[in-house]
Amino acid sequence: LLAAEAKPNSRFAGVQVGLNVPYSFGNPLMSGDEILANCVKLGFSGLELRLQPIESFLGIPADLVPSRGAVPAGAAGAAAAAKLSEWRKSVAMSKVAEFRRRYEAAGVSIDILKVDNIFKMSDAELDYAFNVAKAAGAHAISTEITKHDDPKCNENHRRVGAFADKHQFPVGYHGHAATTPAHWEEAFGLAKFNYANVDLGHFVAGNNASPVEFIKRHHARISHVHVKDRTKNNGGNTPFGQGDTPIVE
């Protein structure tokens, strides 16, 4: 049905503009079909899609659906993680390709796969994440950067970066206001395929400077950017044009 409708097109002057979903819709449990229908209705042809809707389509047991950033603690958490890891071993990448075809038939590409809790994944699960991203048609994985004061910061980025290099597939680390250019540059030095997912608003709010110079200097290591307007000195989000983010630049 969706394929029969006019296909969306949100590419402007050669630049793909998309949505971060289902985050942008405010419902982390939204199904892949609902996400697709909403994107077609809104005219968006490119997405940063979280892993959860894909895994729901793949048949993940409901009690194993990982919440954004939430990992159970203690023995219960370890048992759930082990069960989830075993389930992921059973996944056929042909099913992921089927999910991708549904989106592409409707004119929507999955450009980025967002993977939560990536640093807690086993080696087998990291291979799984990269294989899912490739089967879904993405050109990069995104995940939250480890805070710079975390003792495991470099260890996390070195380990995940090693898998990125193994798969020859970028991981874009999403920065917040506390993320500095040096933080990303440190990650760049740990693996060839460690990239930056620059959030323009967060960069301005935390660094009190324009992100343009950083993006120009490291353009080959930028997986994608998040566009929002914020004010300096950790100011809040604003409507476009009312903050300090040089979006037009």
mmCIF file of C-alpha atoms in Angstrom, residues 46-202:
data_model
loop_
_atom_site.group_PDB
_atom_site.id
_atom_site.type_symbol
_atom_site.label_atom_id
_atom_site.label_comp_id
_atom_site.label_asym_id
_atom_site.label_seq_id
_atom_site.Cartn_x
_atom_site.Cartn_y
_atom_site.Cartn_z
ATOM 1 C CA GLY A 46 16.010 9.007 5.370
ATOM 2 C CA LEU A 47 16.274 7.806 8.950
ATOM 3 C CA GLU A 48 18.446 7.159 11.939
ATOM 4 C CA LEU A 49 16.610 4.118 13.250
ATOM 5 C CA ARG A 50 17.086 2.436 16.592
ATOM 6 C CA LEU A 51 17.770 -1.280 16.740
ATOM 7 C CA GLN A 52 14.667 -2.023 18.843
ATOM 8 C CA PRO A 53 12.022 -1.776 16.062
ATOM 9 C CA ILE A 54 14.108 -4.080 13.875
ATOM 10 C CA GLU A 55 14.492 -6.623 16.657
ATOM 11 C CA SER A 56 10.745 -6.459 17.357
ATOM 12 C CA PHE A 57 10.135 -7.297 13.687
ATOM 13 C CA LEU A 58 12.627 -10.157 14.049
ATOM 14 C CA GLY A 59 10.530 -11.636 16.852
ATOM 15 C CA ILE A 60 12.443 -10.777 20.001
ATOM 16 C CA PRO A 61 10.598 -12.027 23.104
ATOM 17 C CA ALA A 62 8.807 -9.119 24.795
ATOM 18 C CA ASP A 63 10.691 -9.574 28.074
ATOM 19 C CA LEU A 64 14.005 -9.107 26.264
ATOM 20 C CA VAL A 65 13.247 -5.803 24.540
ATOM 21 C CA PRO A 66 16.004 -3.522 25.872
ATOM 22 C CA SER A 67 14.868 -0.083 26.974
ATOM 23 C CA ARG A 68 16.869 2.942 25.898
ATOM 24 C CA GLY A 69 19.890 3.133 28.207
ATOM 25 C CA ALA A 70 18.304 0.805 30.787
ATOM 26 C CA VAL A 71 20.120 -2.372 31.809
ATOM 27 C CA PRO A 72 18.823 -4.452 34.767
ATOM 28 C CA ALA A 73 21.283 -4.780 37.629
ATOM 29 C CA GLY A 74 22.612 -7.810 39.477
ATOM 30 C CA ALA A 75 21.889 -11.449 38.764
ATOM 31 C CA ALA A 76 18.622 -10.638 36.988
ATOM 32 C CA GLY A 77 20.464 -8.322 34.639
ATOM 33 C CA ALA A 78 23.149 -10.893 33.893
ATOM 34 C CA ALA A 79 20.528 -13.555 33.178
ATOM 35 C CA ALA A 80 18.563 -11.228 30.873
ATOM 36 C CA ALA A 81 21.743 -10.218 29.036
ATOM 37 C CA ALA A 82 22.714 -13.850 28.511
ATOM 38 C CA LYS A 83 19.245 -14.712 27.218
ATOM 39 C CA LEU A 84 19.272 -11.733 24.862
ATOM 40 C CA SER A 85 22.717 -12.688 23.587
ATOM 41 C CA GLU A 86 21.526 -16.221 22.836
ATOM 42 C CA TRP A 87 18.450 -14.945 21.014
ATOM 43 C CA ARG A 88 20.585 -12.673 18.847
ATOM 44 C CA LYS A 89 22.638 -15.670 17.740
ATOM 45 C CA SER A 90 19.464 -17.144 16.234
ATOM 46 C CA VAL A 91 18.690 -14.158 14.000
ATOM 47 C CA ALA A 92 18.885 -14.643 10.235
ATOM 48 C CA MET A 93 20.167 -11.576 8.401
ATOM 49 C CA SER A 94 17.747 -12.394 5.588
ATOM 50 C CA LYS A 95 14.949 -11.254 7.923
ATOM 51 C CA VAL A 96 16.732 -7.932 8.456
ATOM 52 C CA ALA A 97 16.976 -7.584 4.669
ATOM 53 C CA GLU A 98 13.209 -8.186 4.486
ATOM 54 C CA PHE A 99 12.675 -5.314 6.944
ATOM 55 C CA ARG A 100 14.914 -3.113 4.803
ATOM 56 C CA ARG A 101 12.989 -3.971 1.624
ATOM 57 C CA ARG A 102 9.720 -2.843 3.215
ATOM 58 C CA TYR A 103 11.247 0.563 3.921
ATOM 59 C CA GLU A 104 12.946 0.919 0.563
ATOM 60 C CA ALA A 105 9.761 -0.051 -1.275
ATOM 61 C CA ALA A 106 8.091 2.916 0.426
ATOM 62 C CA GLY A 107 10.973 5.228 -0.499
ATOM 63 C CA VAL A 108 12.616 5.387 2.940
ATOM 64 C CA SER A 109 16.253 4.501 3.586
ATOM 65 C CA ILE A 110 17.737 3.427 6.916
ATOM 66 C CA ASP A 111 20.902 5.513 6.829
ATOM 67 C CA ILE A 112 22.052 5.093 10.433
ATOM 68 C CA LEU A 113 21.406 2.288 12.934
ATOM 69 C CA LYS A 114 21.322 3.548 16.531
ATOM 70 C CA VAL A 115 22.532 0.883 18.976
ATOM 71 C CA ASP A 116 21.986 1.467 22.686
ATOM 72 C CA ASN A 117 24.165 -0.146 25.367
ATOM 73 C CA ILE A 118 26.765 -1.102 22.765
ATOM 74 C CA PHE A 119 29.642 -1.106 25.246
ATOM 75 C CA LYS A 120 27.920 -3.840 27.268
ATOM 76 C CA MET A 121 27.614 -6.156 24.276
ATOM 77 C CA SER A 122 29.598 -9.377 24.020
ATOM 78 C CA ASP A 123 31.974 -9.853 21.105
ATOM 79 C CA ALA A 124 29.378 -11.974 19.319
ATOM 80 C CA GLU A 125 26.738 -9.283 19.832
ATOM 81 C CA LEU A 126 29.027 -6.602 18.444
ATOM 82 C CA ASP A 127 29.467 -8.661 15.281
ATOM 83 C CA TYR A 128 25.685 -9.051 15.252
ATOM 84 C CA ALA A 129 25.134 -5.285 15.527
ATOM 85 C CA PHE A 130 27.426 -4.552 12.607
ATOM 86 C CA ASN A 131 25.846 -7.294 10.513
ATOM 87 C CA VAL A 132 22.351 -5.973 11.238
ATOM 88 C CA ALA A 133 23.433 -2.443 10.294
ATOM 89 C CA LYS A 134 24.822 -3.638 6.977
ATOM 90 C CA ALA A 135 21.802 -5.825 6.224
ATOM 91 C CA ALA A 136 19.508 -2.874 6.992
ATOM 92 C CA GLY A 137 21.356 -0.745 4.428
ATOM 93 C CA ALA A 138 22.846 1.713 6.922
ATOM 94 C CA HIS A 139 26.163 3.445 6.272
ATOM 95 C CA ALA A 140 27.060 3.789 9.971
ATOM 96 C CA ILE A 141 26.137 2.791 13.511
ATOM 97 C CA SER A 142 25.517 5.503 16.078
ATOM 98 C CA THR A 143 25.796 5.262 19.846
ATOM 99 C CA GLU A 144 26.352 7.543 22.818
ATOM 100 C CA ILE A 145 29.968 8.532 23.442
ATOM 101 C CA THR A 146 31.387 7.427 26.787
ATOM 102 C CA LYS A 147 31.766 10.329 29.186
ATOM 103 C CA HIS A 148 35.341 11.573 29.230
ATOM 104 C CA ASP A 149 35.700 11.143 32.992
ATOM 105 C CA ASP A 150 34.588 7.519 32.840
ATOM 106 C CA PRO A 151 37.603 5.263 33.579
ATOM 107 C CA LYS A 152 36.481 2.978 30.747
ATOM 108 C CA CYS A 153 36.254 5.782 28.167
ATOM 109 C CA ASN A 154 39.248 4.828 26.036
ATOM 110 C CA GLU A 155 38.734 1.114 26.654
ATOM 111 C CA ASN A 156 35.158 1.346 25.360
ATOM 112 C CA HIS A 157 36.058 3.317 22.253
ATOM 113 C CA ARG A 158 39.081 1.143 21.511
ATOM 114 C CA ARG A 159 37.085 -2.091 21.799
ATOM 115 C CA VAL A 160 34.082 -0.995 19.731
ATOM 116 C CA GLY A 161 36.438 0.736 17.319
ATOM 117 C CA ALA A 162 38.274 -2.540 16.784
ATOM 118 C CA PHE A 163 35.009 -4.116 15.619
ATOM 119 C CA ALA A 164 34.290 -1.092 13.444
ATOM 120 C CA ASP A 165 37.695 -1.544 11.807
ATOM 121 C CA LYS A 166 37.102 -5.287 11.468
ATOM 122 C CA HIS A 167 33.834 -4.650 9.623
ATOM 123 C CA GLN A 168 35.164 -1.548 7.814
ATOM 124 C CA PHE A 169 32.024 0.191 9.038
ATOM 125 C CA PRO A 170 31.857 3.512 10.930
ATOM 126 C CA VAL A 171 30.583 4.055 14.448
ATOM 127 C CA GLY A 172 29.468 7.635 15.032
ATOM 128 C CA TYR A 173 29.722 8.598 18.697
ATOM 129 C CA HIS A 174 26.949 11.009 19.642
ATOM 130 C CA GLY A 175 28.173 13.895 21.755
ATOM 131 C CA HIS A 176 26.367 15.980 24.338
ATOM 132 C CA ALA A 177 27.201 19.375 25.806
ATOM 133 C CA ALA A 178 30.075 17.904 27.837
ATOM 134 C CA THR A 179 31.721 16.459 24.707
ATOM 135 C CA THR A 180 34.692 18.479 23.479
ATOM 136 C CA PRO A 181 36.536 18.284 20.155
ATOM 137 C CA ALA A 182 39.472 16.701 22.002
ATOM 138 C CA HIS A 183 37.159 13.942 23.286
ATOM 139 C CA TRP A 184 36.219 12.937 19.744
ATOM 140 C CA GLU A 185 39.789 13.342 18.496
ATOM 141 C CA GLU A 186 40.946 10.948 21.183
ATOM 142 C CA ALA A 187 38.430 8.386 19.915
ATOM 143 C CA PHE A 188 39.589 9.001 16.327
ATOM 144 C CA GLY A 189 43.096 8.002 17.365
ATOM 145 C CA LEU A 190 41.914 4.662 18.757
ATOM 146 C CA ALA A 191 40.387 3.241 15.564
ATOM 147 C CA LYS A 192 40.174 4.180 11.900
ATOM 148 C CA PHE A 193 36.386 3.771 11.813
ATOM 149 C CA ASN A 194 35.638 5.696 15.014
ATOM 150 C CA TYR A 195 33.592 8.679 13.793
ATOM 151 C CA ALA A 196 31.678 11.584 15.329
ATOM 152 C CA ASN A 197 27.926 12.137 15.363
ATOM 153 C CA VAL A 198 27.973 15.873 16.006
ATOM 154 C CA ASP A 199 24.904 17.364 17.640
ATOM 155 C CA LEU A 200 25.090 21.013 16.581
ATOM 156 C CA GLY A 201 23.036 22.360 19.477
ATOM 157 C CA HIS A 202 24.856 20.370 22.151
#
